């Protein structure tokens, strides 16, 4: 049997195990990758590979940025900054039609500037935003949909775990990826907010106006947003200048985040312990997916499938943009049936060489992939953000959350189209500034 | 079973504590190095120590993450299955996990022993780093113990369903 065919069989076996045996995605990739390497080489060679490989992944300096970015988000989360951010944004946007939904999206964006996880953002913002919107009789679809869509910004806006993993996996600069992400994040945030305006235009009764705040109230609400802005600015400045590594920038923002929470007496001992244990748990889950994908990727590389696929695709008589959309459709379908980060890592060994062979910029492709991955979090049937929102809202059924989220899908597709129309002005103009 | 549970809980707490210490040490060391660099005297070994601490953080969280059922499971097809069938699948999944990670733990431990025997040291600090490799092997061994507990729970119908 030729190498690439073994690779294709390996992918089918991996999906079969993943979907039918309830084995976690990370374990499946690791197991099938290990068995695949055994088949292609020998059991002894596979054993000799897996030990050092796992050690190299676990002790990879670049990956230590992950626990640090998760920890700073956890400190801010348990420090109760979600409330402060929500009420501060509410003072500015609450009096518009659908203003509370806009508030939710803007507060999600602000929280995402310090948290790299959409699940943390969904859980955090659901607890504040949903009761508030219920109080003002917002339609459940607008209520839950806006929280779910807003929460997806958690993995998009830097520091984004998806971008970190993408950068480490493909060898791209995290600083460049984060800076290249600023404009796409802004575009998507604006488009999601614009969707709320559109929904309220079509259904004015879905998002009634809230009371108007005075300028004094608005100004008074700003100081706590400044804490978050400082943390965000430190991360971005440090990465921009290149004087520190991404891990050091994340660690410094972590230490500062902890100090701010302690000075402002926002973090309790219980919250501190919960921050640490959540960080360990989430970091471990991400590390294991990276480890699984690396071992599975090594098996695919041995079969030469990614290279053969890339060269085959390049012989097809189709425009590059059509091929790119085929890749993106694969991501959208993949995001519908399994966790987007896991799918990203499973697919990167195949799609990344392919997209590079088409001549696309890796930093730009990272942003497009990040948006499509982000969208997966609200796509039925397994959109994780919708599950979290439905879990937190209790009386809003999951179906309503999914239906509410569907309104925002065009925002993601338009964002991707804008990125494709002008890669330079949307991504490269800022990423090229990073040293 | 109860004794096993007590042992698991004891190790769980100890590993969680050590993992927590490691993550805070990682934060302190990396931040400290930024401050030292500002004063023109960076600590050259920081890069290595941060890497080793990263390994400890992940390895010591392996069992806890499994106990909390935080690993991503794709249950889109199996969620419609009956509870009994789900338990059987979970049992198979746990058993495969036990066998696989026992092999991994053993392989890493043996590799660590080889590093220790060869006297290999880290590049910058010139310290023996095999204890950190043992930590990773220990983390996988504890993951095995947690999976054994999950397997027994699925077998004896005591919980065992993924519920993060």
XYZ file of C-alpha atoms in Angstrom:
599
model
C 0.000 0.000 0.000
C 1.455 3.379 -0.943
C 2.245 5.943 1.764
C -0.449 8.538 0.985
C -3.162 5.850 0.948
C -2.055 4.736 4.418
C -2.369 8.382 5.446
C -5.926 8.600 4.082
C -6.868 5.353 5.880
C -5.291 6.772 9.042
C -7.510 9.870 8.789
C -10.627 7.700 8.343
C -9.654 5.475 11.285
C -9.021 8.543 13.415
C -12.446 10.011 12.624
C -14.133 6.627 13.171
C -12.513 6.240 16.607
C -13.263 9.867 17.433
C -16.947 9.710 16.507
C -17.808 6.166 17.573
C -15.744 5.372 20.652
C -16.097 8.545 22.760
C -12.310 8.714 23.165
C -11.113 12.305 23.706
C -9.819 13.999 20.534
C -6.298 14.414 21.951
C -6.025 10.738 22.949
C -7.424 9.610 19.582
C -4.940 11.625 17.545
C -2.096 10.369 19.735
C -3.200 6.742 19.601
C -3.936 6.608 15.862
C -0.763 8.583 15.129
C 1.260 6.142 17.229
C -0.320 3.092 15.562
C 0.166 4.717 12.160
C 3.869 5.323 12.809
C 4.096 1.699 13.995
C 2.562 0.539 10.705
C 4.746 2.741 8.521
C 7.995 2.081 10.428
C 8.017 -0.409 13.331
C 6.721 -0.723 16.899
C 10.239 -0.167 18.208
C 10.681 2.987 16.121
C 7.263 4.293 17.245
C 8.175 3.683 20.893
C 11.496 5.412 20.389
C 9.710 8.396 18.853
C 6.809 8.966 21.231
C 8.756 9.441 24.496
C 11.120 12.182 23.315
C 8.311 13.716 21.204
C 6.019 14.116 24.200
C 8.845 15.471 26.337
C 9.752 17.966 23.599
C 6.133 19.179 23.377
C 5.612 19.389 27.141
C 8.910 21.215 27.667
C 8.551 23.443 24.605
C 9.368 27.005 25.686
C 7.003 28.495 23.086
C 4.047 26.565 24.452
C 4.535 27.934 27.980
C 2.767 31.047 26.712
C -0.496 29.072 26.863
C -0.777 28.632 30.670
C 0.260 32.267 31.115
C -2.420 33.687 28.796
C -4.996 31.401 30.394
C -3.931 32.417 33.898
C -4.238 36.157 33.267
C -7.747 35.590 31.864
C -8.673 33.514 34.917
C -7.415 36.184 37.344
C -9.481 38.804 35.543
C -12.484 36.448 35.408
C -12.393 35.524 39.111
C -11.561 39.141 39.938
C -15.058 40.011 38.706
C -13.946 42.309 35.886
C -16.779 40.928 33.775
C -19.281 42.920 35.882
C -17.245 46.110 35.743
C -16.739 45.842 31.989
C -20.390 45.113 31.390
C -21.743 47.997 33.420
C -19.148 50.427 32.048
C -20.115 49.582 28.452
C -23.760 49.661 29.422
C -23.408 53.327 30.424
C -22.252 54.103 26.873
C -24.510 51.904 24.744
C -27.479 50.906 26.934
C -29.855 53.634 25.713
C -29.846 52.532 22.061
C -32.311 50.044 20.583
C -30.684 46.669 21.246
C -28.225 48.613 23.395
C -27.859 45.830 25.952
C -26.952 43.354 23.208
C -24.400 45.871 21.843
C -23.137 46.310 25.403
C -22.718 42.549 25.677
C -20.712 42.356 22.453
C -18.479 45.286 23.389
C -17.935 43.913 26.906
C -17.108 40.513 25.381
C -14.598 42.216 23.074
C -13.029 44.034 26.033
C -12.887 40.847 28.121
C -11.417 38.976 25.137
C -8.566 41.468 25.035
C -7.255 39.761 28.138
C -8.758 36.284 27.858
C -7.828 33.890 25.093
C -10.721 31.498 25.563
C -14.261 31.680 24.174
C -15.647 29.306 26.795
C -14.376 31.521 29.626
C -15.858 34.569 27.886
C -19.198 32.786 27.308
C -19.470 31.648 30.923
C -18.342 35.001 32.281
C -20.579 37.166 30.148
C -23.647 34.912 30.345
C -23.824 35.366 34.094
C -23.949 39.166 33.764
C -25.618 39.890 30.441
C -28.474 37.373 30.257
C -30.283 38.431 33.476
C -29.877 42.093 32.504
C -31.414 41.563 29.050
C -34.204 39.486 30.581
C -34.962 42.368 32.930
C -35.469 44.688 29.965
C -37.592 42.071 28.157
C -35.172 41.362 25.327
C -36.241 38.573 23.003
C -34.513 35.301 24.069
C -33.033 34.868 20.581
C -31.395 38.306 20.660
C -30.429 37.833 24.291
C -28.720 34.441 24.039
C -27.521 34.864 20.446
C -25.644 38.070 21.205
C -23.876 36.498 24.202
C -22.891 33.391 22.215
C -21.655 35.413 19.219
C -19.895 37.965 21.427
C -18.163 35.188 23.364
C -16.574 33.831 20.180
C -14.443 36.972 20.151
C -12.580 35.323 23.061
C -10.526 33.186 20.695
C -10.224 35.886 18.043
C -9.055 39.019 19.797
C -5.427 38.776 21.026
C -4.260 37.065 23.168
C -5.910 34.244 21.244
C -5.115 30.636 22.136
C -6.015 29.579 18.586
C -3.466 32.010 17.130
C -0.825 30.939 19.666
C -1.321 27.281 18.777
C -1.411 28.091 15.048
C 1.778 30.157 15.374
C 3.647 27.502 17.295
C 2.489 24.732 15.026
C 3.379 26.510 11.797
C 6.439 28.353 13.094
C 4.967 31.850 12.665
C 5.719 34.806 14.944
C 3.057 35.196 17.634
C 3.701 38.942 17.711
C 2.985 39.193 13.972
C -0.113 37.038 14.329
C -1.462 39.169 17.192
C -0.815 42.461 15.394
C -2.199 41.101 12.152
C -5.310 40.205 14.094
C -6.164 43.726 15.299
C -8.038 44.860 12.152
C -9.854 41.530 11.512
C -11.000 41.527 15.166
C -12.244 45.096 14.841
C -14.054 44.273 11.583
C -15.801 41.234 13.089
C -16.714 43.056 16.312
C -18.263 45.914 14.306
C -20.098 43.476 12.031
C -21.499 41.508 14.987
C -22.649 44.781 16.572
C -24.119 45.855 13.208
C -26.045 42.566 13.130
C -27.720 43.573 16.394
C -28.766 46.883 14.806
C -30.131 44.953 11.821
C -32.066 42.536 14.052
C -33.540 45.462 16.000
C -34.391 47.230 12.738
C -36.295 44.145 11.538
C -37.826 43.359 14.961
C -37.934 46.600 16.973
C -39.708 44.870 19.887
C -36.810 42.398 20.374
C -34.424 44.930 21.926
C -36.141 47.835 23.690
C -34.150 50.924 24.664
C -32.672 51.144 28.175
C -32.411 54.257 30.351
C -29.866 56.884 29.269
C -26.841 57.454 31.518
C -25.458 60.890 32.280
C -21.962 61.868 31.104
C -20.862 61.869 34.738
C -21.987 58.238 35.112
C -20.231 57.294 31.875
C -16.923 58.842 32.952
C -17.165 57.286 36.407
C -17.440 53.837 34.844
C -14.182 54.129 32.908
C -11.356 53.467 35.444
C -11.841 49.700 35.620
C -11.821 49.433 31.835
C -8.457 51.186 31.998
C -7.035 48.261 34.037
C -7.889 45.904 31.210
C -6.595 48.306 28.585
C -3.268 48.584 30.457
C -2.890 44.809 30.550
C -3.747 44.535 26.851
C -1.388 47.386 25.965
C 1.476 45.756 27.890
C 1.065 42.461 26.050
C 0.841 44.135 22.656
C 3.662 46.639 23.277
C 5.992 43.928 24.569
C 5.284 41.746 21.545
C 5.580 44.720 19.198
C 9.024 45.765 20.373
C 10.245 42.181 20.389
C 12.368 42.845 23.496
C 10.618 40.044 25.375
C 9.347 36.649 24.311
C 5.605 35.933 24.099
C 5.874 33.878 27.309
C 7.544 36.733 29.133
C 4.949 39.228 27.900
C 2.159 36.904 29.029
C 3.839 36.206 32.375
C 4.372 39.914 33.035
C 0.731 40.689 32.243
C -0.223 37.804 34.520
C 1.815 39.177 37.407
C 0.417 42.650 36.796
C -3.139 41.300 36.500
C -2.720 39.516 39.823
C -1.263 42.658 41.407
C -4.147 44.834 40.122
C -6.735 42.325 41.365
C -5.070 42.213 44.791
C -4.640 46.005 45.070
C -8.274 46.541 44.122
C -9.227 43.727 46.540
C -11.079 41.919 43.763
C -9.558 38.450 44.049
C -10.466 36.235 46.988
C -8.353 33.275 48.136
C -11.031 30.955 46.744
C -10.943 32.799 43.421
C -7.145 32.598 43.359
C -7.186 28.814 43.883
C -9.922 28.414 41.270
C -7.848 30.504 38.800
C -4.860 28.209 39.269
C -6.787 24.929 39.024
C -8.734 26.117 35.959
C -5.473 27.214 34.342
C -3.910 23.789 34.938
C -6.949 22.007 33.542
C -7.363 24.149 30.406
C -3.600 24.266 29.697
C -3.382 20.497 29.993
C -6.289 20.041 27.597
C -4.673 22.371 25.026
C -1.200 20.795 25.448
C -2.640 17.322 24.962
C -4.408 18.378 21.748
C -1.166 19.901 20.485
C 0.696 16.715 21.469
C -1.913 14.529 19.768
C -1.880 16.644 16.619
C 1.932 16.628 16.533
C 2.100 12.837 16.745
C -0.690 12.432 14.202
C 1.017 15.025 11.988
C 4.270 13.073 12.221
C 2.455 9.969 11.006
C 0.940 11.902 8.090
C 4.334 13.361 7.227
C 5.793 9.828 7.132
C 3.070 8.812 4.665
C 3.861 11.941 2.577
C 0.131 12.599 2.306
C 0.279 16.387 2.998
C 2.943 16.931 0.327
C 1.265 14.690 -2.230
C -2.095 16.396 -1.563
C -0.489 19.826 -1.923
C 1.159 18.930 -5.223
C -2.039 17.286 -6.531
C -4.152 20.309 -5.664
C -1.646 22.645 -7.295
C -2.142 20.757 -10.582
C -5.907 21.372 -10.512
C -7.100 23.952 -12.997
C -8.988 26.037 -10.454
C -8.361 29.611 -9.296
C -6.595 29.839 -5.938
C -9.507 31.609 -4.287
C -11.834 28.709 -5.179
C -9.365 26.246 -3.648
C -9.097 28.453 -0.585
C -12.868 28.494 -0.165
C -12.901 24.687 -0.472
C -10.403 24.575 2.407
C -12.519 27.030 4.399
C -15.697 25.027 3.752
C -13.849 21.989 5.141
C -13.109 24.084 8.255
C -16.741 25.185 8.536
C -17.987 21.589 8.253
C -15.242 20.421 10.611
C -16.188 23.148 13.087
C -19.797 21.921 12.963
C -18.992 18.375 13.995
C -16.085 18.707 16.380
C -14.211 21.168 18.544
C -12.722 23.812 16.292
C -9.254 23.872 17.898
C -8.981 20.095 17.639
C -10.096 20.184 14.005
C -7.675 23.009 13.272
C -4.780 20.952 14.566
C -5.900 17.783 12.810
C -6.233 19.611 9.506
C -3.203 21.929 9.599
C -0.689 19.245 8.540
C -2.761 18.786 5.372
C -4.080 22.270 4.630
C -1.154 24.448 5.674
C 1.340 23.121 3.074
C -1.482 23.296 0.528
C -2.289 26.934 1.216
C 1.412 27.833 1.279
C 1.818 26.102 -2.102
C -0.921 28.404 -3.398
C 1.236 31.351 -2.362
C -0.895 32.788 0.457
C 0.734 34.607 3.360
C 0.885 32.390 6.502
C 0.049 35.291 8.865
C -2.973 36.228 6.754
C -4.118 32.600 6.488
C -3.838 32.368 10.298
C -6.375 35.202 10.628
C -8.809 33.655 8.143
C -8.538 30.289 9.882
C -8.988 31.963 13.254
C -12.250 33.597 12.103
C -13.600 30.375 10.612
C -12.605 28.508 13.790
C -14.302 31.198 15.837
C -17.486 30.739 13.831
C -17.456 27.009 14.618
C -18.179 27.847 18.257
C -21.743 28.959 17.395
C -22.494 26.501 14.598
C -24.954 23.693 15.296
C -24.859 20.936 16.378
C -21.839 21.277 18.695
C -21.163 25.036 18.900
C -19.581 25.145 22.341
C -20.528 28.767 23.108
C -24.225 28.025 22.521
C -24.076 25.086 24.941
C -22.488 27.235 27.616
C -25.006 30.044 27.137
C -27.928 27.576 27.223
C -26.427 26.004 30.339
C -26.121 29.374 32.065
C -29.469 30.789 30.890
C -31.449 27.711 32.076
C -34.827 28.906 30.736
C -33.623 29.612 27.175
C -33.656 26.341 25.204
C -30.550 25.317 23.284
C -32.451 25.496 19.990
C -33.316 29.154 20.646
C -29.659 29.924 21.394
C -28.578 28.284 18.135
C -31.313 30.088 16.165
C -30.305 33.387 17.742
C -26.654 32.747 16.884
C -27.427 31.976 13.245
C -28.159 35.680 12.665
C -24.460 36.376 13.181
C -23.079 33.840 10.663
C -23.127 36.400 7.775
C -20.913 38.668 9.912
C -18.199 35.968 9.954
C -18.557 35.225 6.242
C -18.388 38.925 5.345
C -15.300 39.327 7.554
C -13.595 36.465 5.720
C -14.567 37.944 2.362
C -13.142 41.357 3.391
C -9.894 39.680 4.455
C -9.699 37.934 1.099
C -10.389 41.094 -0.856
C -7.566 43.005 0.780
C -4.995 40.899 2.644
C -2.578 43.806 2.893
C -4.866 46.464 4.389
C -6.640 44.065 6.739
C -3.739 42.011 8.094
C -0.280 42.613 6.691
C -0.242 46.393 7.170
C 0.051 45.885 10.943
C 1.766 42.499 11.132
C 4.612 43.762 8.940
C 5.371 46.449 11.548
C 6.420 43.820 14.094
C 10.165 43.192 14.262
C -12.288 0.503 45.191
C -12.531 2.906 48.131
C -8.836 2.516 48.879
C -8.034 3.198 45.228
C -10.254 6.268 45.354
C -8.458 7.541 48.451
C -5.066 7.013 46.807
C -6.272 8.770 43.675
C -7.609 11.722 45.655
C -4.391 12.005 47.630
C -2.244 12.045 44.488
C -4.725 14.376 42.819
C -4.348 16.961 45.582
C -0.562 16.590 45.716
C -0.158 16.905 41.930
C -2.571 19.812 41.760
C -0.602 21.590 44.470
C 2.736 20.937 42.746
C 1.304 21.942 39.357
C -0.035 25.165 40.923
C 3.352 25.926 42.463
C 4.978 25.261 39.078
C 2.630 27.617 37.206
C 3.240 30.404 39.737
C 6.990 29.755 39.632
C 6.826 29.949 35.837
C 5.039 33.299 36.048
C 7.494 34.658 38.633
C 10.578 33.466 36.796
C 9.520 34.801 33.390
C 8.414 38.136 34.894
C 11.570 38.349 37.003
C 13.674 37.833 33.904
C 11.895 40.730 32.169
C 12.746 42.977 35.146
C 16.356 41.746 35.229
C 16.699 42.404 31.505
C 15.551 45.992 32.027
C 18.552 46.391 34.367
C 20.797 44.746 31.796
C 21.405 41.501 33.684
C 19.073 38.812 32.354
C 19.168 35.370 33.929
C 20.464 33.079 31.213
C 18.942 29.940 32.654
C 15.403 31.337 32.678
C 14.597 29.926 29.241
C 15.463 26.392 30.320
C 13.791 26.551 33.713
C 10.585 27.975 32.211
C 10.522 25.081 29.720
C 11.008 22.493 32.479
C 8.334 24.132 34.634
C 5.975 24.104 31.639
C 6.456 20.340 31.408
C 5.677 19.935 35.130
C 2.555 22.136 34.841
C 1.087 19.983 32.072
C 2.208 16.601 33.390
C 0.853 17.162 36.893
C -2.478 18.351 35.524
C -3.050 15.227 33.400
C -4.914 13.255 36.065
C -6.926 16.226 37.304
C -8.014 17.157 33.764
C -9.171 13.580 33.185
C -10.972 13.460 36.554
C -12.851 16.634 35.619
C -13.590 15.083 32.174
C -12.266 18.244 30.542
C -10.730 16.611 27.488
C -12.725 17.270 24.320
C -14.942 14.330 23.416
C -16.879 14.323 20.135
C -20.219 12.830 21.148
C -22.326 14.078 18.256
C -23.133 10.515 17.128
C -23.064 8.730 20.459
C -25.212 11.173 22.450
C -28.357 9.452 21.162
C -27.125 6.056 22.425
C -28.658 4.471 25.495
C -26.900 4.973 28.836
C -25.846 1.319 28.855
C -24.256 1.541 25.432
C -22.515 4.782 26.363
C -21.079 3.072 29.436
C -19.746 0.200 27.338
C -18.109 2.664 24.926
C -16.713 4.666 27.824
C -15.363 1.450 29.350
C -13.609 0.549 26.094
C -12.298 4.099 25.778
C -10.926 4.094 29.349
C -9.356 0.662 28.935
C -7.617 1.683 25.709
C -6.446 4.828 27.460
C -5.040 2.836 30.385
C -3.054 0.536 28.079
C -1.809 3.329 25.841
C -0.781 5.739 28.574
C 0.811 2.963 30.626
C 3.046 2.300 27.615
C 3.737 6.032 27.240
C 4.536 6.451 30.933
C 6.888 3.468 30.814
C 8.576 4.668 27.603
C 9.149 8.172 29.010
C 10.403 6.759 32.319
C 12.828 4.459 30.503
C 13.994 7.330 28.331
C 14.539 9.436 31.485
C 16.621 6.587 32.942
C 18.724 6.553 29.804
C 19.278 10.322 30.060
C 20.207 9.927 33.739
C 22.632 7.093 32.977
C 24.304 9.041 30.183
C 24.853 11.996 32.520
C 23.268 14.368 29.977
C 22.771 17.905 31.319
C 20.842 20.942 30.091
C 22.554 23.250 27.587
C 22.765 26.510 29.549
C 22.499 25.717 33.239
C 24.306 22.398 32.944
C 21.904 20.759 35.348
C 20.625 17.193 35.205
C 17.129 17.470 33.767
C 16.069 13.842 33.996
C 13.984 14.532 37.180
C 11.677 16.656 35.033
C 11.351 13.771 32.561
C 10.427 11.525 35.504
C 7.767 14.104 36.457
C 6.213 13.738 32.988
C 6.321 9.919 33.298
C 4.705 10.238 36.739
C 1.997 12.506 35.310
C 1.108 9.894 32.685
C 1.181 7.151 35.331
C -1.331 9.149 37.376
C -3.441 9.653 34.272
C -3.477 5.838 34.006
C -4.633 5.492 37.610
C -7.419 8.026 36.965
C -8.471 6.133 33.842
C -8.466 2.853 35.796
C -10.813 4.492 38.315
C -13.025 5.731 35.486
C -13.030 2.259 33.949
C -14.039 0.675 37.239
C -16.736 3.323 37.735
C -18.138 2.614 34.259
C -18.006 -1.103 34.994
C -19.649 -0.831 38.411
C -22.120 1.824 37.183
C -20.824 4.553 39.482
C -20.806 7.751 37.420
C -18.175 7.687 34.695
C -20.036 9.806 32.160
C -18.217 12.756 30.696
C -19.488 15.831 32.515
C -17.103 18.704 32.406
